[in-house]
Short mmCIF file of C-alpha atoms in Angstrom, two decimals:
data_model
loop_
_atom_site.label_atom_id
_atom_site.label_comp_id
_atom_site.label_asym_id
_atom_site.label_seq_id
_atom_site.Cartn_x
_atom_site.Cartn_y
_atom_site.Cartn_z
CA MET A 1 -18.71 20.65 10.52
CA LYS A 2 -16.96 22.23 7.59
CA ILE A 3 -13.43 21.82 6.14
CA ILE A 4 -11.43 25.01 6.48
CA SER A 5 -8.00 23.97 5.15
CA VAL A 6 -6.04 21.16 3.74
CA GLU A 7 -2.35 20.61 4.25
CA ALA A 8 0.03 18.52 2.08
CA LEU A 9 3.17 17.91 3.97
CA VAL A 10 6.31 16.64 2.14
CA LEU A 11 8.56 14.64 4.35
CA ARG A 12 11.95 13.33 3.48
CA MET A 13 14.97 11.76 5.04
CA PRO A 14 18.05 14.04 5.11
CA GLU A 15 19.96 11.60 2.77
CA ILE A 16 18.22 9.20 0.28
CA ASP A 17 19.26 6.48 -2.09
CA VAL A 18 17.58 7.48 -5.35
CA GLY A 19 18.55 4.15 -6.91
CA ALA A 20 16.73 2.05 -4.30
CA ALA A 21 13.11 1.04 -4.72
CA ASP A 22 12.30 2.23 -1.20
CA SER A 23 9.48 4.67 -0.65
CA THR A 24 10.14 4.71 3.09
CA GLN A 25 12.74 7.41 2.45
CA ASP A 26 10.11 10.12 1.86
CA ALA A 27 6.37 10.58 2.39
CA LEU A 28 3.29 12.80 1.63
CA VAL A 29 1.05 13.29 4.72
CA VAL A 30 -2.21 15.16 4.34
CA ARG A 31 -4.15 16.93 7.20
CA VAL A 32 -7.69 18.05 6.76
CA HIS A 33 -8.69 20.77 9.23
CA THR A 34 -12.26 21.57 10.33
CA ASP A 35 -14.02 24.39 11.97
CA THR A 36 -14.52 22.10 15.04
CA GLY A 37 -10.88 21.68 15.65
CA LEU A 38 -10.91 18.00 14.55
CA VAL A 39 -8.16 17.20 12.09
CA GLY A 40 -8.03 14.12 9.83
CA ILE A 41 -4.78 12.53 8.58
CA GLY A 42 -3.86 10.57 5.48
CA GLU A 43 -0.96 9.49 3.32
CA VAL A 44 -0.05 9.04 -0.21
CA ASP A 45 2.74 6.60 -1.18
CA ALA A 46 3.79 8.37 -4.37
CA SER A 47 6.08 11.18 -5.48
CA PRO A 48 5.42 13.70 -2.68
CA THR A 49 5.96 16.82 -4.67
CA VAL A 50 3.85 15.76 -7.46
CA VAL A 51 0.95 14.74 -5.15
CA LYS A 52 1.36 18.07 -3.32
CA SER A 53 0.89 20.06 -6.55
CA ILE A 54 -2.29 18.16 -7.35
CA ILE A 55 -3.78 18.88 -4.00
CA GLU A 56 -2.78 22.50 -3.88
CA ALA A 57 -3.42 23.48 -7.50
CA PRO A 58 -5.75 26.45 -8.07
CA PRO A 59 -8.92 25.68 -10.10
CA SER A 60 -8.59 25.89 -13.93
CA HIS A 61 -12.14 25.08 -14.84
CA ALA A 62 -15.14 23.03 -13.65
CA ILE A 63 -13.45 19.53 -14.18
CA SER A 64 -9.86 20.68 -13.71
CA SER A 65 -9.36 21.79 -10.03
CA GLY A 66 -6.87 21.12 -7.35
CA LEU A 67 -8.30 18.76 -4.81
CA ALA A 68 -8.08 20.98 -1.68
CA GLU A 69 -10.27 23.60 -3.55
CA ILE A 70 -12.93 20.99 -4.01
CA LEU A 71 -12.93 20.04 -0.31
CA ILE A 72 -12.84 23.45 1.43
CA GLY A 73 -16.23 24.50 2.74
CA GLU A 74 -17.66 20.95 2.54
CA ASP A 75 -18.74 18.63 5.41
CA PRO A 76 -15.96 16.02 5.76
CA ARG A 77 -18.45 13.39 7.00
CA ASP A 78 -19.97 13.16 3.48
CA VAL A 79 -17.08 10.82 2.51
CA GLU A 80 -18.57 9.08 -0.45
CA ARG A 81 -19.98 12.30 -1.98
CA LEU A 82 -16.66 14.01 -1.69
CA TRP A 83 -14.87 11.12 -3.33
CA GLN A 84 -17.10 11.61 -6.35
CA ALA A 85 -16.65 15.28 -6.22
CA MET A 86 -12.80 14.92 -6.23
CA TYR A 87 -13.03 12.36 -9.10
CA GLU A 88 -15.35 14.53 -11.30
CA GLY A 89 -13.51 17.78 -10.35
CA SER A 90 -10.17 16.46 -11.48
CA ILE A 91 -11.42 14.32 -14.35
CA PHE A 92 -9.86 16.56 -17.10
CA TYR A 93 -6.33 15.56 -15.89
CA GLY A 94 -7.07 12.68 -13.66
CA ARG A 95 -9.30 9.58 -13.77
CA ARG A 96 -6.35 7.27 -13.06
CA GLY A 97 -2.81 7.51 -11.93
CA VAL A 98 -1.40 10.22 -9.54
CA ALA A 99 -4.58 12.23 -9.35
CA VAL A 100 -6.39 9.21 -7.90
CA MET A 101 -3.40 8.61 -5.61
CA ALA A 102 -3.72 12.21 -4.31
CA MET A 103 -7.44 11.56 -3.78
CA SER A 104 -6.53 8.46 -1.71
CA GLY A 105 -4.74 10.30 0.90
CA LEU A 106 -7.61 12.81 1.32
CA ASP A 107 -10.19 10.04 1.36
CA ILE A 108 -8.34 8.38 4.27
CA ALA A 109 -8.25 11.70 6.10
CA LEU A 110 -12.06 12.01 5.61
CA TRP A 111 -12.64 8.54 7.01
CA ASP A 112 -10.45 9.48 9.98
CA LEU A 113 -12.51 12.61 10.58
CA LEU A 114 -15.73 10.72 10.31
CA GLY A 115 -14.52 8.22 12.95
CA LYS A 116 -13.26 10.96 15.20
CA SER A 117 -16.47 12.85 14.96
CA LEU A 118 -18.49 9.82 16.11
CA ASP A 119 -15.75 8.58 18.47
CA VAL A 120 -15.58 5.20 16.75
CA PRO A 121 -12.74 3.34 14.79
CA ILE A 122 -12.99 3.23 11.01
CA TYR A 123 -13.68 -0.48 10.92
CA ARG A 124 -16.97 0.12 12.59
CA LEU A 125 -17.96 2.63 9.98
CA LEU A 126 -17.05 0.06 7.27
CA GLY A 127 -19.51 -2.52 8.64
CA GLY A 128 -17.72 -3.86 11.72
CA ALA A 129 -14.81 -6.16 12.26
CA ARG A 130 -14.71 -9.80 11.17
CA ARG A 131 -11.41 -10.00 13.00
CA ARG A 132 -9.30 -7.79 15.28
CA THR A 133 -6.04 -9.49 14.83
CA ILE A 134 -4.33 -9.92 11.46
CA PRO A 135 -1.33 -12.05 10.52
CA ALA A 136 1.48 -9.88 9.17
CA TYR A 137 4.20 -10.81 6.74
CA ALA A 138 7.51 -9.05 7.00
CA SER A 139 8.30 -7.06 3.91
CA THR A 140 11.79 -5.94 2.95
CA LEU A 141 14.23 -5.57 0.06
CA MET A 142 16.26 -8.54 -1.33
CA PRO A 143 19.86 -8.41 -0.23
CA ASP A 144 22.67 -8.53 -2.91
CA THR A 145 24.16 -11.88 -2.14
CA PRO A 146 22.83 -15.29 -1.16
CA GLU A 147 24.77 -15.19 2.09
CA GLU A 148 23.13 -11.91 3.09
CA ALA A 149 19.74 -13.14 1.92
CA GLU A 150 19.92 -16.42 4.08
CA ALA A 151 21.03 -14.55 7.14
CA HIS A 152 18.43 -11.78 6.88
CA ALA A 153 15.66 -14.45 6.31
CA ARG A 154 16.80 -16.39 9.38
CA GLU A 155 16.86 -13.28 11.51
CA ILE A 156 13.35 -12.31 10.47
CA ALA A 157 11.93 -15.78 11.02
CA GLN A 158 13.35 -15.74 14.50
CA GLN A 159 11.30 -12.57 15.20
CA GLY A 160 8.12 -14.74 14.96
CA PHE A 161 7.03 -13.87 11.36
CA ARG A 162 5.37 -16.82 9.58
CA ALA A 163 5.70 -15.20 6.22
CA ILE A 164 8.48 -13.04 4.68
CA LYS A 165 8.55 -11.04 1.41
CA PHE A 166 11.79 -10.11 -0.34
CA GLY A 167 11.65 -7.84 -3.33
CA TRP A 168 13.52 -5.70 -5.86
CA GLY A 169 17.22 -5.37 -5.07
CA PRO A 170 19.13 -7.65 -7.51
CA LEU A 171 16.06 -9.61 -8.67
CA GLY A 172 15.57 -9.65 -12.33
CA GLN A 173 19.16 -8.71 -13.20
CA ASP A 174 20.59 -12.27 -13.59
CA ALA A 175 18.48 -15.38 -13.85
CA ASP A 176 21.07 -17.67 -12.14
CA HIS A 177 21.57 -15.18 -9.29
CA ASP A 178 17.79 -14.98 -8.81
CA VAL A 179 17.57 -18.77 -8.36
CA GLU A 180 20.44 -18.63 -5.93
CA VAL A 181 19.12 -15.79 -3.68
CA VAL A 182 15.67 -17.35 -3.56
CA ALA A 183 17.10 -20.69 -2.56
CA ALA A 184 19.14 -18.92 0.16
CA VAL A 185 16.00 -17.20 1.51
CA ARG A 186 14.29 -20.55 1.82
CA ARG A 187 17.31 -22.01 3.67
CA GLY A 188 17.34 -19.12 6.02
CA ALA A 189 13.51 -18.97 6.62
CA GLY A 190 13.22 -22.71 7.15
CA ASP A 191 10.52 -25.05 5.91
CA ASP A 192 7.67 -23.66 7.99
CA VAL A 193 7.78 -19.97 6.92
CA GLU A 194 6.08 -18.85 3.78
CA ILE A 195 8.37 -16.88 1.42
CA LEU A 196 6.95 -14.28 -1.02
CA LEU A 197 8.85 -12.74 -3.95
CA ASP A 198 8.50 -9.28 -5.42
CA ILE A 199 10.28 -9.19 -8.80
CA GLY A 200 9.64 -5.54 -9.45
CA PHE A 201 8.88 -6.10 -13.24
CA GLY A 202 12.28 -7.69 -13.56
CA TRP A 203 11.49 -10.73 -15.55
CA ARG A 204 10.70 -8.74 -18.72
CA ASP A 205 8.21 -10.86 -20.52
CA ALA A 206 5.74 -13.82 -20.06
CA ASP A 207 8.04 -16.43 -21.56
CA HIS A 208 11.03 -15.49 -19.45
CA ALA A 209 8.69 -15.24 -16.41
CA ILE A 210 7.33 -18.75 -17.05
CA ALA A 211 10.82 -20.13 -17.31
CA MET A 212 11.86 -18.32 -14.03
CA CYS A 213 8.76 -19.54 -12.11
CA GLU A 214 9.78 -23.07 -12.93
CA ARG A 215 13.41 -22.50 -11.84
CA VAL A 216 12.41 -21.02 -8.41
CA ARG A 217 9.63 -23.57 -7.88
CA PRO A 218 11.74 -25.82 -5.63
CA SER A 219 11.98 -23.05 -3.08
CA ARG A 220 8.15 -23.06 -2.90
CA PRO A 221 7.30 -19.30 -3.07
CA GLY A 222 3.83 -18.45 -1.80
CA TRP A 223 3.40 -15.99 -4.66
CA ILE A 224 5.39 -14.27 -7.38
CA GLU A 225 4.68 -10.57 -7.28
CA GLU A 226 4.83 -8.21 -10.14
CA PRO A 227 7.15 -10.19 -12.48
CA LEU A 228 5.99 -8.18 -15.39
CA PRO A 229 5.18 -4.41 -16.06
CA PRO A 230 1.80 -3.38 -14.77
CA ASP A 231 0.21 -2.75 -18.24
CA ASP A 232 1.21 -6.07 -19.68
CA LEU A 233 -2.18 -7.79 -19.04
CA VAL A 234 -1.74 -10.19 -21.96
CA GLY A 235 1.52 -11.29 -20.50
CA TYR A 236 0.00 -11.73 -17.13
CA ALA A 237 -2.86 -13.86 -18.49
CA LYS A 238 -0.26 -15.99 -20.38
CA LEU A 239 1.91 -16.44 -17.29
CA ALA A 240 -1.03 -17.19 -14.89
CA ALA A 241 -2.31 -19.92 -17.23
CA ALA A 242 1.09 -21.60 -17.57
CA VAL A 243 2.33 -21.77 -13.98
CA ASP A 244 1.15 -23.25 -10.62
CA VAL A 245 2.66 -20.65 -8.31
CA PRO A 246 0.11 -17.71 -7.69
CA ILE A 247 0.78 -14.51 -9.42
CA ALA A 248 0.23 -11.27 -7.57
CA ALA A 249 0.00 -7.64 -8.74
CA GLY A 250 -1.73 -4.37 -8.37
CA GLU A 251 0.08 -1.95 -6.15
CA GLU A 252 0.44 0.55 -9.02
CA ASN A 253 -3.23 0.29 -10.04
CA THR A 254 -5.84 2.88 -9.36
CA THR A 255 -9.58 2.59 -9.26
CA ARG A 256 -11.99 -0.32 -9.53
CA TRP A 257 -11.85 -0.19 -13.27
CA GLU A 258 -8.09 -0.90 -13.59
CA PHE A 259 -8.51 -3.66 -11.00
CA ALA A 260 -11.30 -5.19 -13.02
CA ASP A 261 -8.99 -5.36 -16.08
CA LEU A 262 -6.16 -6.84 -13.89
CA MET A 263 -8.51 -9.62 -12.68
CA ASP A 264 -10.52 -10.24 -15.78
CA ARG A 265 -7.89 -9.80 -18.44
CA GLY A 266 -4.66 -10.27 -16.46
CA ARG A 267 -6.12 -13.34 -14.69
CA VAL A 268 -3.84 -12.78 -11.58
CA ASP A 269 -4.42 -14.89 -8.47
CA VAL A 270 -3.78 -12.16 -5.87
CA ILE A 271 -4.54 -8.49 -6.12
CA GLN A 272 -2.71 -5.85 -4.08
CA PRO A 273 -4.49 -2.56 -3.84
CA ASP A 274 -2.71 0.10 -1.96
CA VAL A 275 -5.21 2.31 0.11
CA THR A 276 -2.99 5.32 -0.36
CA ARG A 277 -2.88 4.87 -4.13
CA CYS A 278 -5.90 3.04 -5.47
CA GLY A 279 -8.44 5.62 -4.45
CA GLY A 280 -8.34 5.44 -0.69
CA LEU A 281 -10.51 3.42 1.68
CA SER A 282 -13.65 4.13 -0.27
CA GLU A 283 -12.32 2.57 -3.44
CA ALA A 284 -10.27 -0.06 -1.73
CA ARG A 285 -13.38 -1.61 -0.09
CA ARG A 286 -15.10 -1.68 -3.52
CA ILE A 287 -12.03 -3.39 -5.03
CA ALA A 288 -11.87 -5.90 -2.27
CA ALA A 289 -15.50 -6.81 -2.84
CA MET A 290 -14.93 -7.22 -6.56
CA ALA A 291 -12.06 -9.72 -5.78
CA ASP A 292 -14.20 -11.69 -3.29
CA GLU A 293 -16.98 -11.98 -5.95
CA ARG A 294 -14.41 -13.45 -8.35
CA GLY A 295 -12.81 -15.78 -5.81
CA ILE A 296 -9.49 -13.84 -6.03
CA ALA A 297 -7.31 -13.22 -2.96
CA CYS A 298 -6.98 -9.62 -1.95
CA VAL A 299 -3.81 -8.62 0.09
CA PRO A 300 -3.45 -4.85 0.29
CA HIS A 301 0.04 -3.34 -0.41
CA SER A 302 1.33 -1.48 2.68
CA TRP A 303 4.88 -0.13 2.47
CA SER A 304 5.33 3.11 4.37
CA THR A 305 4.35 4.71 7.69
CA SER A 306 1.91 3.73 10.37
CA ILE A 307 -0.80 5.78 8.58
CA ILE A 308 -1.06 3.27 5.67
CA GLN A 309 -0.62 0.31 8.05
CA ALA A 310 -3.47 1.57 10.21
CA ALA A 311 -5.79 2.23 7.22
CA SER A 312 -4.92 -1.16 5.91
CA LEU A 313 -5.73 -2.90 9.05
CA HIS A 314 -9.23 -1.29 9.15
CA LEU A 315 -9.81 -2.44 5.70
CA ILE A 316 -8.52 -6.04 6.27
CA ALA A 317 -10.62 -6.21 9.45
CA VAL A 318 -13.82 -5.96 7.43
CA MET A 319 -12.89 -7.84 4.28
CA PRO A 320 -14.75 -11.16 3.58
CA GLN A 321 -11.42 -12.98 3.38
CA ALA A 322 -8.10 -11.77 4.71
CA ARG A 323 -4.68 -13.32 4.53
CA TYR A 324 -2.04 -10.91 5.57
CA LEU A 325 -1.04 -7.30 6.50
CA GLU A 326 2.11 -6.34 4.66
CA TYR A 327 4.35 -4.86 7.33
CA CYS A 328 7.38 -3.05 6.09
CA ILE A 329 10.44 -3.73 8.41
CA ARG A 330 12.88 -1.35 6.82
CA PRO A 331 14.77 0.37 9.70
CA ASN A 332 14.05 3.89 8.70
CA PRO A 333 13.07 6.51 11.25
CA LEU A 334 10.60 8.24 8.83
CA ASN A 335 8.82 4.90 8.58
CA THR A 336 8.97 3.92 12.23
CA SER A 337 8.67 7.15 14.35
CA LEU A 338 5.91 9.33 12.64
CA ALA A 339 3.13 7.97 14.87
CA LYS A 340 3.06 8.43 18.65
CA THR A 341 2.02 4.92 18.96
CA PRO A 342 3.22 3.08 15.78
CA ILE A 343 1.60 0.01 14.44
CA THR A 344 3.67 -2.90 15.73
CA VAL A 345 3.79 -6.66 15.15
CA ARG A 346 4.28 -9.26 17.88
CA ASP A 347 4.83 -12.89 17.04
CA GLY A 348 3.68 -12.27 13.49
CA VAL A 349 0.33 -10.71 14.49
CA ALA A 350 -0.88 -7.04 14.26
CA HIS A 351 -3.91 -5.70 16.11
CA VAL A 352 -6.52 -3.46 14.53
CA PRO A 353 -6.41 0.08 16.21
CA GLU A 354 -9.34 0.66 18.57
CA GLY A 355 -9.12 4.53 18.82
CA PRO A 356 -11.38 6.90 17.02
CA GLY A 357 -10.80 7.15 13.29
CA LEU A 358 -7.57 5.64 12.15
CA GLY A 359 -6.74 5.18 15.92
CA ILE A 360 -3.22 6.84 15.65
CA ASP A 361 -1.82 10.24 16.31
CA LEU A 362 1.15 11.79 14.61
CA ASP A 363 4.21 13.09 16.44
CA GLU A 364 4.53 16.75 15.68
CA SER A 365 8.29 16.79 16.53
CA GLN A 366 8.86 14.03 13.96
CA LEU A 367 6.74 15.86 11.43
CA GLU A 368 8.91 18.92 11.86
CA ARG A 369 12.12 16.85 11.91
CA PHE A 370 11.38 15.45 8.37
CA ALA A 371 9.50 18.33 6.79
CA VAL A 372 10.64 19.87 3.56
CA HIS A 373 9.90 23.51 3.63
CA ALA A 374 9.46 25.26 0.24
#
């Protein structure tokens, strides 16, 4: 089996809100085609046009090539070898950041192809499932007002979710308002639902974050996510040492080396590798193993289409310890309609796909509906 072509498809809603921290409004889907007719699919949750340019770039020299050029002609079943080939072939401009994110989508597509070629789901290739059902937390943006936050939390809890995450929106703009909307979420969710908070770097520095953690403590958040910028490892360490509430971070991080720094220097309690950003399934499973060795929780970030949700479920199925699938509930057709049989959650539980590879197929009509043609 040989790779004959690689597609990087930019998808976008007809109208988007560029001021919202909502990556469900566009997407970058990759398709890796083989001479057998099998096609592997993947996704990158990053700037679609930037990722597309990295995949499609012509070779410049031995360690500065576009990623598609590295893969064409290769056997897609050699997943780990091709991960290393992409890493080394882009090392002049890559090593971290968006180059590794672009690798991630292609790596997922290679795992999808390997599973399809053997007619088995990815989780079997990763060592076999420890679990086939995964608790899911509902993930959405924080509404602007306490009244809206309380009503939305109540609505989500009534759908059967036992954990809810609210993030970004107004959080970080006004300390008193933060306390009010978090308390409103707790009222709406009730006492038996875990609430999680994503501050989106909004608490500026460790001292302010320490004070804010104490102020929202009566609402009993299950974790505080990304209160500080991703590179402030000194601040994260200071914060984690000073507060009781678990601190979570990592969705912007790429590679095992950045996650080693986040855990060992940043001292966070929960890491959140995104399989479409951190280096794909190949790197995510290494990162999850590192977290397990350190006794740190690993809850993958998963905010986009059914592709990332399926890939995350296969990863979580084999992880030594597993807490949640992040399940985006934004009512966006690009997010919800791309797969013929989208990943769904019922009574707060998601099922690991059982079909070959990722276990999902894309709806060609929806790809065409949202495609951005150059």
